[in-house]
CSV table of C-alpha atoms in Angstrom, one decimal:
chain,number,residue,atom,x,y,z
C,1,ALA,CA,-40.3,38.8,38.1
C,2,ALA,CA,-40.0,41.0,41.7
C,3,VAL,CA,-41.7,43.4,43.4
C,4,LEU,CA,-39.0,46.3,45.5
C,5,ASP,CA,-39.0,49.2,47.9
C,6,GLY,CA,-36.5,51.3,47.5
C,7,GLU,CA,-36.1,55.2,47.4
C,8,VAL,CA,-34.3,57.4,44.6
C,9,VAL,CA,-31.5,60.1,45.2
C,10,ALA,CA,-29.1,62.5,43.8
C,11,LEU,CA,-25.6,61.8,45.5
C,12,GLU,CA,-23.3,64.2,46.0
C,13,ASP,CA,-19.4,63.3,48.2
C,14,GLY,CA,-21.1,59.8,48.3
C,15,ARG,CA,-24.3,61.6,50.4
C,16,PRO,CA,-28.0,62.0,49.6
C,17,SER,CA,-28.5,65.2,48.4
C,18,PHE,CA,-32.2,67.0,48.1
C,19,GLN,CA,-31.4,70.1,47.1
C,20,ARG,CA,-29.5,67.9,43.5
C,21,LEU,CA,-32.8,65.4,43.6
C,22,GLN,CA,-35.3,68.2,43.5
C,23,ARG,CA,-33.5,69.9,40.2
C,24,ARG,CA,-34.8,65.9,38.9
C,25,MET,CA,-38.2,66.4,39.9
C,26,HIS,CA,-40.8,67.4,37.3
C,27,LEU,CA,-39.4,67.8,34.1
C,28,THR,CA,-41.9,67.2,31.7
C,29,SER,CA,-39.2,67.7,28.8
C,30,GLU,CA,-37.4,64.6,27.4
C,31,SER,CA,-34.1,66.2,26.4
C,32,GLN,CA,-34.3,67.4,30.1
C,33,VAL,CA,-34.4,64.5,31.5
C,34,ARG,CA,-31.6,63.1,29.0
C,35,ARG,CA,-29.4,65.8,29.9
C,36,LEU,CA,-29.4,66.4,33.4
C,37,SER,CA,-29.2,61.7,33.4
C,38,ARG,CA,-25.5,63.0,33.1
C,39,THR,CA,-25.1,66.0,35.0
C,40,GLU,CA,-27.0,64.9,37.8
C,41,PRO,CA,-27.5,61.1,38.2
C,42,VAL,CA,-29.9,60.0,40.7
C,43,VAL,CA,-29.2,56.2,41.9
C,44,TYR,CA,-32.1,53.6,43.1
C,45,MET,CA,-31.6,52.3,46.7
C,46,ILE,CA,-33.5,48.9,46.7
C,47,PHE,CA,-34.3,47.5,50.6
C,48,ASP,CA,-36.9,45.7,50.3
C,49,LEU,CA,-37.9,42.8,48.5
C,50,LEU,CA,-42.3,42.4,49.0
C,51,TRP,CA,-43.0,39.9,46.0
C,52,LEU,CA,-41.2,37.0,44.5
C,53,ASP,CA,-42.4,34.6,41.8
C,54,GLY,CA,-45.6,34.8,42.0
C,55,HIS,CA,-45.0,34.3,46.2
C,56,SER,CA,-45.5,37.5,48.5
C,57,LEU,CA,-43.0,38.0,51.4
C,58,MET,CA,-44.5,40.7,53.2
C,59,GLY,CA,-44.8,38.4,56.0
C,60,GLU,CA,-42.0,37.2,56.2
C,61,PRO,CA,-39.8,38.3,58.8
C,62,TYR,CA,-37.1,41.5,57.4
C,63,GLU,CA,-34.3,39.8,57.7
C,64,ALA,CA,-35.7,36.1,55.8
C,65,ARG,CA,-36.3,39.1,53.5
C,66,ARG,CA,-33.2,40.4,52.9
C,67,ALA,CA,-31.5,37.0,53.2
C,68,LYS,CA,-33.5,36.7,49.7
C,69,LEU,CA,-33.3,40.0,48.7
C,70,ALA,CA,-29.0,39.3,49.1
C,71,GLU,CA,-29.5,37.0,47.4
C,72,LEU,CA,-30.5,38.6,43.3
C,73,GLU,CA,-27.5,40.5,44.0
C,74,LEU,CA,-29.1,43.8,42.5
C,75,ALA,CA,-26.2,46.4,41.4
C,76,GLY,CA,-25.7,48.8,38.4
C,77,PRO,CA,-24.8,51.7,37.0
C,78,ALA,CA,-28.3,53.6,38.8
C,79,TRP,CA,-29.4,51.2,41.2
C,80,GLN,CA,-28.1,49.4,43.9
C,81,THR,CA,-28.5,47.2,47.6
C,82,PRO,CA,-27.1,49.0,49.7
C,83,ALA,CA,-26.1,46.8,53.0
C,84,TYR,CA,-27.5,46.8,56.8
C,85,HIS,CA,-26.4,46.2,60.5
C,86,VAL,CA,-27.2,44.5,62.6
C,87,GLY,CA,-26.6,45.9,66.6
C,88,ASP,CA,-25.0,49.1,67.1
C,89,GLY,CA,-27.5,51.9,67.1
C,90,GLU,CA,-25.9,54.4,69.1
C,91,ALA,CA,-21.9,54.1,66.8
C,92,MET,CA,-24.4,53.6,63.5
C,93,LEU,CA,-26.1,56.2,64.2
C,94,ALA,CA,-23.0,58.9,65.8
C,95,ALA,CA,-21.3,57.6,62.5
C,96,SER,CA,-24.5,59.1,60.5
C,97,ARG,CA,-23.4,62.5,62.7
C,98,GLN,CA,-20.2,62.5,61.5
C,99,GLN,CA,-20.6,61.9,57.9
C,100,GLY,CA,-23.2,64.5,57.5
C,101,LEU,CA,-26.6,62.0,56.7
C,102,GLU,CA,-29.8,62.8,57.7
C,103,GLY,CA,-29.8,59.6,60.8
C,104,ILE,CA,-30.9,56.1,60.1
C,105,VAL,CA,-34.1,54.0,60.6
C,106,ALA,CA,-33.6,50.8,62.7
C,107,LYS,CA,-35.9,48.0,62.1
C,108,ARG,CA,-37.1,45.7,64.0
C,109,LEU,CA,-35.9,41.7,61.9
C,110,ASP,CA,-38.6,40.1,62.8
C,111,SER,CA,-41.5,43.2,61.6
C,112,ILE,CA,-43.3,41.9,58.6
C,113,TYR,CA,-43.8,44.2,56.0
C,114,THR,CA,-46.9,46.7,56.8
C,115,PRO,CA,-48.4,48.4,52.7
C,116,GLY,CA,-49.9,51.9,53.5
C,117,ARG,CA,-49.5,52.3,57.0
C,118,ARG,CA,-46.7,53.9,58.8
C,119,SER,CA,-45.0,50.6,61.2
C,120,PRO,CA,-44.4,51.2,64.2
C,121,HIS,CA,-41.4,48.4,64.4
C,122,TRP,CA,-39.2,50.9,62.0
C,123,LEU,CA,-38.1,53.7,62.7
C,124,LYS,CA,-36.7,57.3,61.6
C,125,VAL,CA,-33.5,58.0,63.6
C,126,LYS,CA,-33.3,62.0,63.5
C,127,ASN,CA,-29.1,64.1,63.6
C,128,LYS,CA,-30.9,67.4,64.4
C,129,ARG,CA,-29.1,70.3,62.6
C,130,THR,CA,-29.7,74.0,62.8
C,131,THR,CA,-28.8,76.9,60.7
C,132,ASP,CA,-29.7,80.4,59.7
C,133,VAL,CA,-31.0,81.4,56.4
C,134,VAL,CA,-32.2,84.1,54.7
C,135,VAL,CA,-36.4,84.7,52.6
C,136,GLY,CA,-36.1,84.7,48.9
C,137,GLY,CA,-39.0,84.0,47.8
C,138,TRP,CA,-42.1,82.0,48.2
C,139,LEU,CA,-44.0,79.1,45.8
C,140,PRO,CA,-48.1,78.9,46.3
C,141,GLY,CA,-49.2,76.0,48.2
C,142,GLU,CA,-51.4,73.5,46.0
C,143,GLY,CA,-55.0,72.8,47.9
C,144,HIS,CA,-56.6,75.1,50.4
C,145,ARG,CA,-53.2,76.8,50.3
C,146,ALA,CA,-53.9,77.5,46.3
C,147,GLY,CA,-52.5,80.5,45.9
C,148,ARG,CA,-51.5,81.5,48.9
C,149,LEU,CA,-47.9,80.9,50.9
C,150,GLY,CA,-46.7,76.8,50.5
C,151,ALA,CA,-43.8,77.0,50.8
C,152,LEU,CA,-40.3,79.5,51.8
C,153,VAL,CA,-37.3,79.9,49.0
C,154,VAL,CA,-34.8,80.1,51.0
C,155,GLY,CA,-30.4,80.7,51.4
C,156,PHE,CA,-27.7,81.4,52.6
C,157,TYR,CA,-24.8,83.7,52.1
C,158,LYS,CA,-21.3,83.3,50.2
C,159,ASP,CA,-18.8,85.6,48.7
C,160,GLY,CA,-21.3,88.7,49.1
C,161,GLU,CA,-23.7,86.6,47.3
C,162,LEU,CA,-27.3,85.2,48.2
C,163,ARG,CA,-26.6,81.1,47.3
C,164,TYR,CA,-30.2,78.8,47.4
C,165,ALA,CA,-31.0,76.3,49.7
C,166,GLY,CA,-34.1,74.8,49.9
C,167,ARG,CA,-37.3,75.6,50.8
C,168,ALA,CA,-39.1,75.6,53.7
C,169,GLY,CA,-43.1,75.0,54.3
C,170,SER,CA,-44.3,73.1,57.4
C,171,GLY,CA,-45.5,74.5,61.0
C,172,PHE,CA,-47.6,77.7,59.9
C,173,SER,CA,-50.3,78.2,62.0
C,174,GLU,CA,-52.9,79.8,59.9
C,175,SER,CA,-52.7,83.4,61.2
C,176,GLU,CA,-48.7,83.3,60.9
C,177,LEU,CA,-49.2,82.0,57.2
C,178,LYS,CA,-51.4,85.4,57.1
C,179,ARG,CA,-48.8,87.7,59.0
C,180,VAL,CA,-45.9,86.0,56.8
C,181,GLN,CA,-48.0,86.4,53.8
C,182,ALA,CA,-48.3,90.5,54.5
C,183,MET,CA,-44.7,90.7,54.4
C,184,LEU,CA,-43.4,88.8,51.6
C,185,GLU,CA,-46.0,91.4,49.3
C,186,ALA,CA,-44.9,94.0,50.7
C,187,ARG,CA,-40.7,92.8,50.4
C,188,ARG,CA,-42.4,91.7,45.5
C,189,ARG,CA,-39.9,92.1,43.8
C,190,ASP,CA,-39.7,90.9,39.7
C,191,ASP,CA,-36.5,89.0,39.3
C,192,SER,CA,-34.3,86.5,41.5
C,193,PRO,CA,-32.0,87.5,44.3
C,194,PHE,CA,-30.6,83.9,44.1
C,195,THR,CA,-26.5,83.3,42.2
C,196,GLY,CA,-26.2,79.9,40.8
C,197,THR,CA,-28.9,77.8,41.0
C,198,GLN,CA,-32.0,78.9,40.8
C,199,PRO,CA,-35.4,77.8,42.6
C,200,PRO,CA,-38.6,76.6,41.4
C,201,LYS,CA,-39.4,77.9,38.4
C,202,LEU,CA,-43.3,79.3,40.3
C,203,THR,CA,-41.1,80.8,43.0
C,204,ARG,CA,-42.6,84.2,43.4
C,205,PHE,CA,-39.0,86.1,44.4
C,206,VAL,CA,-39.0,88.8,47.2
C,207,GLU,CA,-36.6,91.6,48.2
C,208,PRO,CA,-33.5,88.6,51.0
């Protein structure tokens, strides 16, 4: 019996794709789940072992936990344990950039596992990429932003057609939220401007 830590990802050309993962999220129909498990498969990437056969490993160093994880030889059709590399951080970051990956996570080999909070011994080093996108809709927020702008739904033009790319929702001040909301309301439309893959069902569409 074991408790693992990992992440569910959807792969596209061997790389994690959040856009593909979004298609598997918040599904309630069993038939939908079965169908998309075939067309949009996901895999559980295991990167830590927290508890094994009645004993907590959270106080042991990361290197020791990974050694015990490797002994379990966890690999299957929808789960795997990716290898980790010691040292050469700059080279690893450069390799992740060449492969179009988000970045790397650097971990101290002697770090213990600290549940429920961000550890200073684990650092996410991102490759920053930018692109121009077009706003084609918006999603209402939750909590104090319920009914108001929660995230912009964006896309890009390909062969003259607007293709859905994802959503962006952070960094808005209260005054900016009101200003952008007014702009979106003025450009409201009933049908989707996107071709092909569509954004979430709750999307409120606008003229791009």
